[in-house]
Short mmCIF file of N, CA and C and ligand atoms in Angstrom, two decimals:
data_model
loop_
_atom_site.label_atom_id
_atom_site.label_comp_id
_atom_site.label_asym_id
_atom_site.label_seq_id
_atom_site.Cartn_x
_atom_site.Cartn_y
_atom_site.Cartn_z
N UNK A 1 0.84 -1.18 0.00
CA UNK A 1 0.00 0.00 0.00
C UNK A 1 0.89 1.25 0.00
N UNK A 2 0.36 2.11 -0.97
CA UNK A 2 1.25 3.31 -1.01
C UNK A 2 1.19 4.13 0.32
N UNK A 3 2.24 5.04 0.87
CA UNK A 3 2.16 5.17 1.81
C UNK A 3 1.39 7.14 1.78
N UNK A 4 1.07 7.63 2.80
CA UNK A 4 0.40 8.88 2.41
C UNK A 4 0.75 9.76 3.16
N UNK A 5 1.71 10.61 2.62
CA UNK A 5 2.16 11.62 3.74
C UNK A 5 1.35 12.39 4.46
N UNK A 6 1.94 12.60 5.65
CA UNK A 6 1.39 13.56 7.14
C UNK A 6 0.58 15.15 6.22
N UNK A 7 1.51 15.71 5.35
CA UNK A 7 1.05 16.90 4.68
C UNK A 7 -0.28 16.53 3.85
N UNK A 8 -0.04 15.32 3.03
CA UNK A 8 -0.85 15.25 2.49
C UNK A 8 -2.60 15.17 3.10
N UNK A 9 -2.31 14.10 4.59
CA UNK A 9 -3.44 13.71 5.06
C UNK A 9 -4.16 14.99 5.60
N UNK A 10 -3.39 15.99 5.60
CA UNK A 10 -3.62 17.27 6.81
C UNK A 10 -4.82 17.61 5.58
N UNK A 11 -4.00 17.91 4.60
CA UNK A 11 -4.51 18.55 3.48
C UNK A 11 -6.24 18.00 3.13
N UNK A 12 -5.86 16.53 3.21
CA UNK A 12 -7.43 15.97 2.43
C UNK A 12 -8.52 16.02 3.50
N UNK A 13 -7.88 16.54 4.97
CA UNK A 13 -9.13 16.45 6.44
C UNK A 13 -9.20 17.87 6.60
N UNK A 14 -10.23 18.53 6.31
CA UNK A 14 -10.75 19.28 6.86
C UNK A 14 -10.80 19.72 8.24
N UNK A 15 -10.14 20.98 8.95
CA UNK A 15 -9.99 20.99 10.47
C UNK A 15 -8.62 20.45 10.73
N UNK A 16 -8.20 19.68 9.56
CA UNK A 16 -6.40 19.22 10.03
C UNK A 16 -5.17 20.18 9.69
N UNK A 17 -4.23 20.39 10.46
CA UNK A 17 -2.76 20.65 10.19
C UNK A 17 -1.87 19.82 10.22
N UNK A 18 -0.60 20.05 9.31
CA UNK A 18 0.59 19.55 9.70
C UNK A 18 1.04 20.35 11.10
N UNK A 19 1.29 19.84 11.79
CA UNK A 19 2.17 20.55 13.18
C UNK A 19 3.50 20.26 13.23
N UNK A 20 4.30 20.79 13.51
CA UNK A 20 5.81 20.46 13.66
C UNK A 20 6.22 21.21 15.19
N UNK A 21 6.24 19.66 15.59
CA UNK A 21 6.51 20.22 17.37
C UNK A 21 8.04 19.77 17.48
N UNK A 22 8.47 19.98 19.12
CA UNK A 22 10.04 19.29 19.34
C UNK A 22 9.05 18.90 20.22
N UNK A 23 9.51 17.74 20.22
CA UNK A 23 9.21 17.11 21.75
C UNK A 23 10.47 16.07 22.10
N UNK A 24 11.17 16.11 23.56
CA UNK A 24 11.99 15.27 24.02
C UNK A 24 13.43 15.09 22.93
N UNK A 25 13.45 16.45 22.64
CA UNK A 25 14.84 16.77 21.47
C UNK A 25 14.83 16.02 19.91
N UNK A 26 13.37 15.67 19.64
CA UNK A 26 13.32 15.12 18.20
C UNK A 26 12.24 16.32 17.58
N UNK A 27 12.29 16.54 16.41
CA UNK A 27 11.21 17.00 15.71
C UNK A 27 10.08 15.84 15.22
N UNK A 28 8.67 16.05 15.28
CA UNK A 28 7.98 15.36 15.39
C UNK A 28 6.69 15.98 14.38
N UNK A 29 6.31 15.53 13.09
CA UNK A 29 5.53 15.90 12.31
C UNK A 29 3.90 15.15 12.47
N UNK A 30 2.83 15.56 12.39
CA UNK A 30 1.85 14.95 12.71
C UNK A 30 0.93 16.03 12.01
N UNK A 31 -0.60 15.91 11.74
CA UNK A 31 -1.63 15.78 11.01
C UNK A 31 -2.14 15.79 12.22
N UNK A 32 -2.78 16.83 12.24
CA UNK A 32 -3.65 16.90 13.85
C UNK A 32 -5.19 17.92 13.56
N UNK A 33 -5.81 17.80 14.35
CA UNK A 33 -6.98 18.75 14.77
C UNK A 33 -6.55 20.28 14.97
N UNK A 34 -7.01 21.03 14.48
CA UNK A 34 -6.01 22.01 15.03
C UNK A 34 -6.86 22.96 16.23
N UNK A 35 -8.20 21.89 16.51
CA UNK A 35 -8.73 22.12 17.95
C UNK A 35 -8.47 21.30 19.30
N UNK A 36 -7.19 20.49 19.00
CA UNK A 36 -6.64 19.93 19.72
C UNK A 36 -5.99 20.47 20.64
N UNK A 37 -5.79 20.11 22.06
CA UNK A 37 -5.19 20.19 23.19
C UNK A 37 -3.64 19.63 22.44
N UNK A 38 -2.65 20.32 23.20
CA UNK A 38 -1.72 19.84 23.71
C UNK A 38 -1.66 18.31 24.58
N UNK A 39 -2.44 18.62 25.28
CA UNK A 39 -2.29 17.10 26.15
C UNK A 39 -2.74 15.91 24.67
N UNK A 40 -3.82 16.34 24.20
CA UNK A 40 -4.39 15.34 23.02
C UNK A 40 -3.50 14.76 21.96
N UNK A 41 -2.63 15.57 21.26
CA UNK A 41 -1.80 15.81 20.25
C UNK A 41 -0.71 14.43 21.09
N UNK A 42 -0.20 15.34 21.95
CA UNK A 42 0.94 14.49 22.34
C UNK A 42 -0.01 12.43 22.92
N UNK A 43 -1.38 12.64 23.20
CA UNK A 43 -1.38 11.36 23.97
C UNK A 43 -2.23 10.52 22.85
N UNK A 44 -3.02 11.30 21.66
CA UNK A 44 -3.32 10.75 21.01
C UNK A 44 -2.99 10.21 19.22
N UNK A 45 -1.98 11.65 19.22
CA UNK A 45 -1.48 11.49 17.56
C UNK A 45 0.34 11.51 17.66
N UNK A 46 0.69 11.77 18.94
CA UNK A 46 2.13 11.30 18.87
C UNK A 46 2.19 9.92 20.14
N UNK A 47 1.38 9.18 20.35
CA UNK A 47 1.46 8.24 21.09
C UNK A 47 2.01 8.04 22.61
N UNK A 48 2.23 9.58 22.93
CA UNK A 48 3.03 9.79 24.59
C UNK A 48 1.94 9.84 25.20
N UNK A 49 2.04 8.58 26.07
CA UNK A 49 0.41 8.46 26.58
C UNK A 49 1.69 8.87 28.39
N UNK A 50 2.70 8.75 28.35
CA UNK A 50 3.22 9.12 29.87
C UNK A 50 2.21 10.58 30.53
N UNK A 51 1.96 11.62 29.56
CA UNK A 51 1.25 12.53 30.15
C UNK A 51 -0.86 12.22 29.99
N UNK A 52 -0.73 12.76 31.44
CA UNK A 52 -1.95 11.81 31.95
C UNK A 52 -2.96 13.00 31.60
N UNK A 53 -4.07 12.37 31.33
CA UNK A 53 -5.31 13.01 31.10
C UNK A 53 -6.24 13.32 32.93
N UNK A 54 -6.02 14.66 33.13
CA UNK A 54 -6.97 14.33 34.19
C UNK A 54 -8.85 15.29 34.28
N UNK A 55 -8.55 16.85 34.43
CA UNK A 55 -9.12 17.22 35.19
C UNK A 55 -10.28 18.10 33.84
N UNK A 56 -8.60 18.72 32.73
CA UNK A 56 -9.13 19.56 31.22
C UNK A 56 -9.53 21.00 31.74
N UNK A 57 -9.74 21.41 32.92
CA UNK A 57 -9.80 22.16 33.29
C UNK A 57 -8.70 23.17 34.07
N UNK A 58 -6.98 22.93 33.62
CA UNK A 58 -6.25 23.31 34.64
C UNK A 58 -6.17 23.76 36.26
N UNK A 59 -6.76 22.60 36.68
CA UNK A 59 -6.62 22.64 37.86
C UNK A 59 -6.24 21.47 38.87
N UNK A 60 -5.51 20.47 38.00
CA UNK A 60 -5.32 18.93 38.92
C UNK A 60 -3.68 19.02 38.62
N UNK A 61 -2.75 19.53 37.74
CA UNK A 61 -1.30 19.31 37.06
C UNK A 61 -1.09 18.17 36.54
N UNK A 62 -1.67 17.21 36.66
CA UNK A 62 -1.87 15.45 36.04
C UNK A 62 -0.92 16.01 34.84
N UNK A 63 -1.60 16.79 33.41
CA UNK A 63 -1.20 16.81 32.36
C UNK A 63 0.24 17.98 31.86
N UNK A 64 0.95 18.11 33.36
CA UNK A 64 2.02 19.42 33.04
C UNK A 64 3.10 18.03 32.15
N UNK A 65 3.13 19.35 31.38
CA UNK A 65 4.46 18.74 30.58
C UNK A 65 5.90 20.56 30.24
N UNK A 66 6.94 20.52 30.41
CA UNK A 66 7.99 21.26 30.34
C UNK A 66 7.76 21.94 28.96
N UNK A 67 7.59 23.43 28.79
CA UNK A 67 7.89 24.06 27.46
C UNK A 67 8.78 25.46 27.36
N UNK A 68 9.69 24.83 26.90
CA UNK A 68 10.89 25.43 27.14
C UNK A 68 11.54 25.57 28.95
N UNK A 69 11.69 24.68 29.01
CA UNK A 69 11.39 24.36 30.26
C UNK A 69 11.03 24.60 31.85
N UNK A 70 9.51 25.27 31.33
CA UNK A 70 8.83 25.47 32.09
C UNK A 70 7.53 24.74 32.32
N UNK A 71 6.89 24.55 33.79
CA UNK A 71 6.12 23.86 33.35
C UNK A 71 4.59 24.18 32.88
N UNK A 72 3.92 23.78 32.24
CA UNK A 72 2.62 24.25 31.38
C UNK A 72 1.34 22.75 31.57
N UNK A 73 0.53 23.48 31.51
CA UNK A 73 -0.33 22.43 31.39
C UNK A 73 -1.26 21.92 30.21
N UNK A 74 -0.83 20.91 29.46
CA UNK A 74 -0.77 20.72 28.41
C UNK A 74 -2.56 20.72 27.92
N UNK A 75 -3.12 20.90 28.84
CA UNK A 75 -4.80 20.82 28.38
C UNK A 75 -4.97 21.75 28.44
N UNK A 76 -4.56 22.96 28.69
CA UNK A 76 -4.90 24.64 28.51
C UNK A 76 -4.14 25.23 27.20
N UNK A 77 -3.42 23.92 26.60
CA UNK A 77 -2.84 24.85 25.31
C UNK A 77 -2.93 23.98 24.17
N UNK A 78 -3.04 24.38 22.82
CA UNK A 78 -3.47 23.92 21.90
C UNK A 78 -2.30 23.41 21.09
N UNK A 79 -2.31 22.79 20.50
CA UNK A 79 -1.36 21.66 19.39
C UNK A 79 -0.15 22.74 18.95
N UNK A 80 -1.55 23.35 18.30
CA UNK A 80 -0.87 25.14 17.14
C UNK A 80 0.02 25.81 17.65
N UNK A 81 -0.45 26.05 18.75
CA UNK A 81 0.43 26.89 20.36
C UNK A 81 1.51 26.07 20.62
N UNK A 82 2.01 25.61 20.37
CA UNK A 82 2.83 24.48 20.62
C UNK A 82 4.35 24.78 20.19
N UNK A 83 4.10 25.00 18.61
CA UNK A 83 5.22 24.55 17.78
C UNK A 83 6.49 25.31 17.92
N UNK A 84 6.51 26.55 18.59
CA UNK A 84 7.80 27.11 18.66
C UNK A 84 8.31 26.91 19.97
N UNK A 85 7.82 25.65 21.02
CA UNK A 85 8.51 25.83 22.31
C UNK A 85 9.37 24.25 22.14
N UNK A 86 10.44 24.23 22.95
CA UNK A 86 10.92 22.33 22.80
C UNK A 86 9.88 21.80 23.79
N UNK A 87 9.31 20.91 24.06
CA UNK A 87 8.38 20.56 24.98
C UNK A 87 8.97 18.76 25.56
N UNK A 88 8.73 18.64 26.86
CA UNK A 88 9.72 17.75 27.19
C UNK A 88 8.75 17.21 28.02
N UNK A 89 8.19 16.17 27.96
CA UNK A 89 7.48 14.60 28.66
C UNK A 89 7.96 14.04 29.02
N UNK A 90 7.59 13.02 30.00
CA UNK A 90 8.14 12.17 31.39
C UNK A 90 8.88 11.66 30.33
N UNK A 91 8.41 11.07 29.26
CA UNK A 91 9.03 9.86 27.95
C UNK A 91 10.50 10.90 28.01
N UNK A 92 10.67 11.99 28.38
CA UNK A 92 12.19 12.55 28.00
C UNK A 92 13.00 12.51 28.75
N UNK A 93 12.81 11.89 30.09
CA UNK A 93 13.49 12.31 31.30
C UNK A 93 14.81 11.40 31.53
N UNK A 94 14.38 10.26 30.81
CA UNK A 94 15.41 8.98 30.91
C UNK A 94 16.38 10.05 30.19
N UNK A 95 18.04 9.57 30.41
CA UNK A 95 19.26 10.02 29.83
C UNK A 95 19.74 8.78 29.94
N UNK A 96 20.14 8.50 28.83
CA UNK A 96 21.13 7.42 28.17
C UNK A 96 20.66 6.28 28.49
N UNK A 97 19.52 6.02 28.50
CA UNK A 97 18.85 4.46 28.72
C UNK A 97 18.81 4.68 30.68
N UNK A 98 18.80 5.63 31.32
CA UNK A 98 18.93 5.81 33.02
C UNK A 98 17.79 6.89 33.05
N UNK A 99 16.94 5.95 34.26
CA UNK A 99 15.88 6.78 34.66
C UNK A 99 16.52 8.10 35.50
N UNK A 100 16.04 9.10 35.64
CA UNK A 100 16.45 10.43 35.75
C UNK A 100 16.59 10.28 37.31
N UNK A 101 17.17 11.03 38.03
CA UNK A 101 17.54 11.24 39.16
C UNK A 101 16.58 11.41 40.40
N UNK A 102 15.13 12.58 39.77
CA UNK A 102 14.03 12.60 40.37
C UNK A 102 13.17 11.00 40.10
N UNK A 103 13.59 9.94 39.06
CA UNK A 103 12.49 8.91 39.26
C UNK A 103 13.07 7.88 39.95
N UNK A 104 14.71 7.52 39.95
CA UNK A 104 15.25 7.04 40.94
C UNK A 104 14.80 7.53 42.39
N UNK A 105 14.82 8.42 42.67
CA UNK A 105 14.12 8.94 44.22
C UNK A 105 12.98 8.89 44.99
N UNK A 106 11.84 8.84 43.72
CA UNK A 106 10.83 8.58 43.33
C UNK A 106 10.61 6.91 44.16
N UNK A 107 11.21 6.11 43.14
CA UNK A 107 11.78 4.89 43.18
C UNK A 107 11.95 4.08 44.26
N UNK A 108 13.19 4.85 44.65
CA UNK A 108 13.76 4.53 46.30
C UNK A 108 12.93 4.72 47.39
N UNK A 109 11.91 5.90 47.51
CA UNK A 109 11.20 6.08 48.35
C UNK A 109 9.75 5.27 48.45
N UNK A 110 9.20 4.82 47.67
CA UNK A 110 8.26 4.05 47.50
C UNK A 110 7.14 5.07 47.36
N UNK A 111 7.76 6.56 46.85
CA UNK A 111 6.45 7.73 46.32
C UNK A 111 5.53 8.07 45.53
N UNK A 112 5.68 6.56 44.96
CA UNK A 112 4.62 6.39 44.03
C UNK A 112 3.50 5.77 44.43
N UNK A 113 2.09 5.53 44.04
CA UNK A 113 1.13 4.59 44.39
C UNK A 113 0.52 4.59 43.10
N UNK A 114 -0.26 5.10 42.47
CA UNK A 114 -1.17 4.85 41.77
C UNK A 114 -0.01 5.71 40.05
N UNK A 115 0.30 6.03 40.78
CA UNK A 115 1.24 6.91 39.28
C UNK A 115 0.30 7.83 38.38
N UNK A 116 -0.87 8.19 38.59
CA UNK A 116 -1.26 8.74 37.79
C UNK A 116 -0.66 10.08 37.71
N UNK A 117 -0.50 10.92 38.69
CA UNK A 117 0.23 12.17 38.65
C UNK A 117 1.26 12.59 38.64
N UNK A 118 1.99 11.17 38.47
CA UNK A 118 3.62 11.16 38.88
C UNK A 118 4.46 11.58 37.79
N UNK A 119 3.96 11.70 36.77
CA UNK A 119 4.74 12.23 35.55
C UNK A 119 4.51 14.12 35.52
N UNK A 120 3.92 14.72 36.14
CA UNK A 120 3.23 16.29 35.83
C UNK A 120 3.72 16.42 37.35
N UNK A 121 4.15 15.65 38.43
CA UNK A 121 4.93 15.90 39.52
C UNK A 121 6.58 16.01 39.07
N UNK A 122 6.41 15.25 38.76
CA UNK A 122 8.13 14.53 38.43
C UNK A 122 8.73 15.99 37.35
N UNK A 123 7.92 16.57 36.09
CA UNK A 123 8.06 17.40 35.34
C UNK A 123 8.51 18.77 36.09
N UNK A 124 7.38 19.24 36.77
CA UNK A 124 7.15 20.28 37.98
C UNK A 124 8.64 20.51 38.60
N UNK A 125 8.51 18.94 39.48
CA UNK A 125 9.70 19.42 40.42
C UNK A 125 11.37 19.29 39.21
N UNK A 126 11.36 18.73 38.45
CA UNK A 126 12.43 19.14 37.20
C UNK A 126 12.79 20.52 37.00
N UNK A 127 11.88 21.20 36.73
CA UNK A 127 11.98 22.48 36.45
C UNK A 127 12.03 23.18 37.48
N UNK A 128 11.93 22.74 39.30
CA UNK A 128 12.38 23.49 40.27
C UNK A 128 13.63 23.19 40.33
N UNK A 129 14.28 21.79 39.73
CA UNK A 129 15.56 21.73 40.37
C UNK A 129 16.51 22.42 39.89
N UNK A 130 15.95 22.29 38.35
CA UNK A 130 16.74 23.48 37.44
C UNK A 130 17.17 24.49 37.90
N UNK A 131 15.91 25.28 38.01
CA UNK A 131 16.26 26.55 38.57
C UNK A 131 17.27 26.86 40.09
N UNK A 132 16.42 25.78 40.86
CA UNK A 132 17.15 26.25 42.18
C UNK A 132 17.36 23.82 43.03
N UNK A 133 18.81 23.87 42.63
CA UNK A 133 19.21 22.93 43.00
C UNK A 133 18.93 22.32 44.38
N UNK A 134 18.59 23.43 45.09
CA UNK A 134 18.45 22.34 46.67
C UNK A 134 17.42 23.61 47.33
N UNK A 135 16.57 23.19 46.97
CA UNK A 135 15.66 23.86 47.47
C UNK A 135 14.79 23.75 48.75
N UNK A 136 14.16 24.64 49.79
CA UNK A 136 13.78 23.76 51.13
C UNK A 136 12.54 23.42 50.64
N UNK A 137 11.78 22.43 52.04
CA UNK A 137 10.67 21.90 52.00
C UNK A 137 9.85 22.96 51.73
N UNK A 138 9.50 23.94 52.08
CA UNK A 138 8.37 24.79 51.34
C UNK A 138 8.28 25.58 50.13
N UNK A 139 9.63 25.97 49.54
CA UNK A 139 9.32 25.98 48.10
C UNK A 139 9.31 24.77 47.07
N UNK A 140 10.02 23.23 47.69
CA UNK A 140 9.26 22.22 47.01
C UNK A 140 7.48 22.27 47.14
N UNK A 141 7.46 22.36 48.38
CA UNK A 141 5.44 22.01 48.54
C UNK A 141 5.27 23.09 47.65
N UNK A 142 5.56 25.05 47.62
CA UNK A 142 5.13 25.75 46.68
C UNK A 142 4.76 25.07 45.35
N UNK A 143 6.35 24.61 44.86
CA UNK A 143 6.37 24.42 43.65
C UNK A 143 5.33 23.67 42.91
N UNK A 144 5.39 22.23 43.77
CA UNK A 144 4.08 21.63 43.61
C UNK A 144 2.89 21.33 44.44
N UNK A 145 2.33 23.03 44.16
CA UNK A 145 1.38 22.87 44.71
C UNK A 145 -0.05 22.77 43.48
N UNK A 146 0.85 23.14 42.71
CA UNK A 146 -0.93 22.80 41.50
C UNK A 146 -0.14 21.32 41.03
N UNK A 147 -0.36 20.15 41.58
CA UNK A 147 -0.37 19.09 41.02
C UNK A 147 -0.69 18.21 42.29
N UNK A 148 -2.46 17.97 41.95
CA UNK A 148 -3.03 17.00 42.97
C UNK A 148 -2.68 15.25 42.72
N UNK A 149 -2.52 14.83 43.90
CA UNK A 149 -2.23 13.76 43.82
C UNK A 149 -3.67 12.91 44.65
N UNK A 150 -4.50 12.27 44.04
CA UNK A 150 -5.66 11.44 45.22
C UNK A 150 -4.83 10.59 45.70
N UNK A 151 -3.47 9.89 46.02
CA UNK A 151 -3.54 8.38 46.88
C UNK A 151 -2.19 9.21 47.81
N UNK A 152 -1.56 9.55 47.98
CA UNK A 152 -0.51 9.69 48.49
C UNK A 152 -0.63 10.88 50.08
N UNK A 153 -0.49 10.95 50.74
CA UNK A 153 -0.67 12.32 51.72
C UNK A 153 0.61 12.94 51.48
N UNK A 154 1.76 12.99 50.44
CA UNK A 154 2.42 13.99 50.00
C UNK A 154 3.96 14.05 50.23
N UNK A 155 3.85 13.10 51.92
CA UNK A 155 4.97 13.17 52.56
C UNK A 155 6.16 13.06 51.84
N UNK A 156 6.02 11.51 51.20
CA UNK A 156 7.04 11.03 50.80
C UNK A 156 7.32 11.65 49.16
N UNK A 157 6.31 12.32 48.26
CA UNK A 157 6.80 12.92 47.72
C UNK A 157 8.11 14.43 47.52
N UNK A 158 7.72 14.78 48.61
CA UNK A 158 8.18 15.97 49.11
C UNK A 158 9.84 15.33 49.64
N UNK A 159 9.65 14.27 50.52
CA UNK A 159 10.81 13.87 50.79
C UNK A 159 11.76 13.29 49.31
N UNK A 160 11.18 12.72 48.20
CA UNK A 160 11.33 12.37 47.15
C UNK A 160 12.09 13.47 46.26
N UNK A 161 11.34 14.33 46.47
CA UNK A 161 12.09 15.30 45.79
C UNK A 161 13.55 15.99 46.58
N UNK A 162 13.47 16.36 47.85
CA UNK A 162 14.67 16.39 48.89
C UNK A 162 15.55 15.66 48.50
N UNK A 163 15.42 14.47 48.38
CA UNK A 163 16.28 13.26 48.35
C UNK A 163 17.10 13.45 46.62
N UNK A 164 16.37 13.59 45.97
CA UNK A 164 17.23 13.98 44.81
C UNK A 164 17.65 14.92 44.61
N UNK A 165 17.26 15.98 45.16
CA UNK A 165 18.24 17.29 45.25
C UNK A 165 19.37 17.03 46.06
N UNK A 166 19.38 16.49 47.39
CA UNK A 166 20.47 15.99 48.17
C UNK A 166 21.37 15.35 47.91
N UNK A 167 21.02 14.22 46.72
CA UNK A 167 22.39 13.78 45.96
C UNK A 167 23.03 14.59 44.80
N UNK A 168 22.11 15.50 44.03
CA UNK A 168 22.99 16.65 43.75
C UNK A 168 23.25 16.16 42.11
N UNK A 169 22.64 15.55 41.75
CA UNK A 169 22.47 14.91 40.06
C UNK A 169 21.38 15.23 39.69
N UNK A 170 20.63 16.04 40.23
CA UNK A 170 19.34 16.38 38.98
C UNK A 170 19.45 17.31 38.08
N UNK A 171 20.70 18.11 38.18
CA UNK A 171 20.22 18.82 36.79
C UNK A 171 20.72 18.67 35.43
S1 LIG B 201 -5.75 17.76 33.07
FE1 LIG B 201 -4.68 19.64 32.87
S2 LIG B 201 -4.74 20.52 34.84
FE2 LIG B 201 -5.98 18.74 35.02
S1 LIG B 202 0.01 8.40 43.13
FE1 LIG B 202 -2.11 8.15 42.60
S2 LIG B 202 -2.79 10.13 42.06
FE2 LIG B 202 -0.82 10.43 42.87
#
């Protein structure tokens, strides 16, 4: 079967674009809605299902993903809106086949339960470590404070994140 390019398909659907995003340091071409979410684009036409669908209303962080690396919430912004930032998903965090420093900690602490929010946490506190490498317990809780978690009471996230700033490899 002949194969049918991304431009082309944009072209023959009505309501479609080609989009040309970065995501996780690749360029990434896709045929999208161009009433599409960000969160959608990435979980339904580029297959990164790591960022979680939660609330659509920016107010749970479930769906933060890094743009330019900051964090954003990918259901308050549209596909279109997209294309001039690098945008970076949990799927980016691994370096060199090694889970990242915050999911080792993650890891070690047993701060996970249900994982649904753990990727738009994990993003969040990335972009605090960036900025500020060892940060105390209350501008971690600041930082993530728009990213609800239902199973966890927080503790050990918070310590999770401590803990990888304390070894001093997250950025
Ligand atoms: S799904 Fe985006 S903030 Fe809840
Ligand atoms: S670990 Fe389940 S929602 Fe946070």
């Amino acid at each position: 079967m002949r194969k049918i390019s991304q431009q082309a398909a944009a072209q023959k659907e009505p309501g479609k674009r080609l989009l040309r995003l970065r995501v996780n340091g690749e360029t990434k071409e896709v045929a999208a809605e161009t009433s599409k979410t960000l969160l959608e684009v990435l979980r339904e036409d580029l297959g990164l299902t790591g960022t979680k669908h939660g609330c659509e209303l920016g107010e749970c962080g479930t769906c933060a993903v890094l743009v330019n690396g900051e964090p954003v919430l990918s259901c308050l912004l549209l596909g279109v809106e997209s294309e001039d930032g690098e945008i970076t998903t949990v799927e980016g965090l691994m370096r060199d086949g090694r889970p990242h420093p915050l999911q080792r900690a993650f890891a070690d602490l047993g701060a996970t339960q249900c994982g649904y929010c753990i990727p738009g946490i994990l993003l969040t506190a990335k972009a605090l470590l960036d900025k500020n490498p060892r940060p105390g317990r209350d501008e971690i809780r600041q930082a993530l404070s728009g990213n609800l978690c239902r199973c966890t009471g927080y503790t050990k996230i918070l310590q999770a994140v401590e803990l990888a700033a304390g070894r001093g490899e997250a950025q």
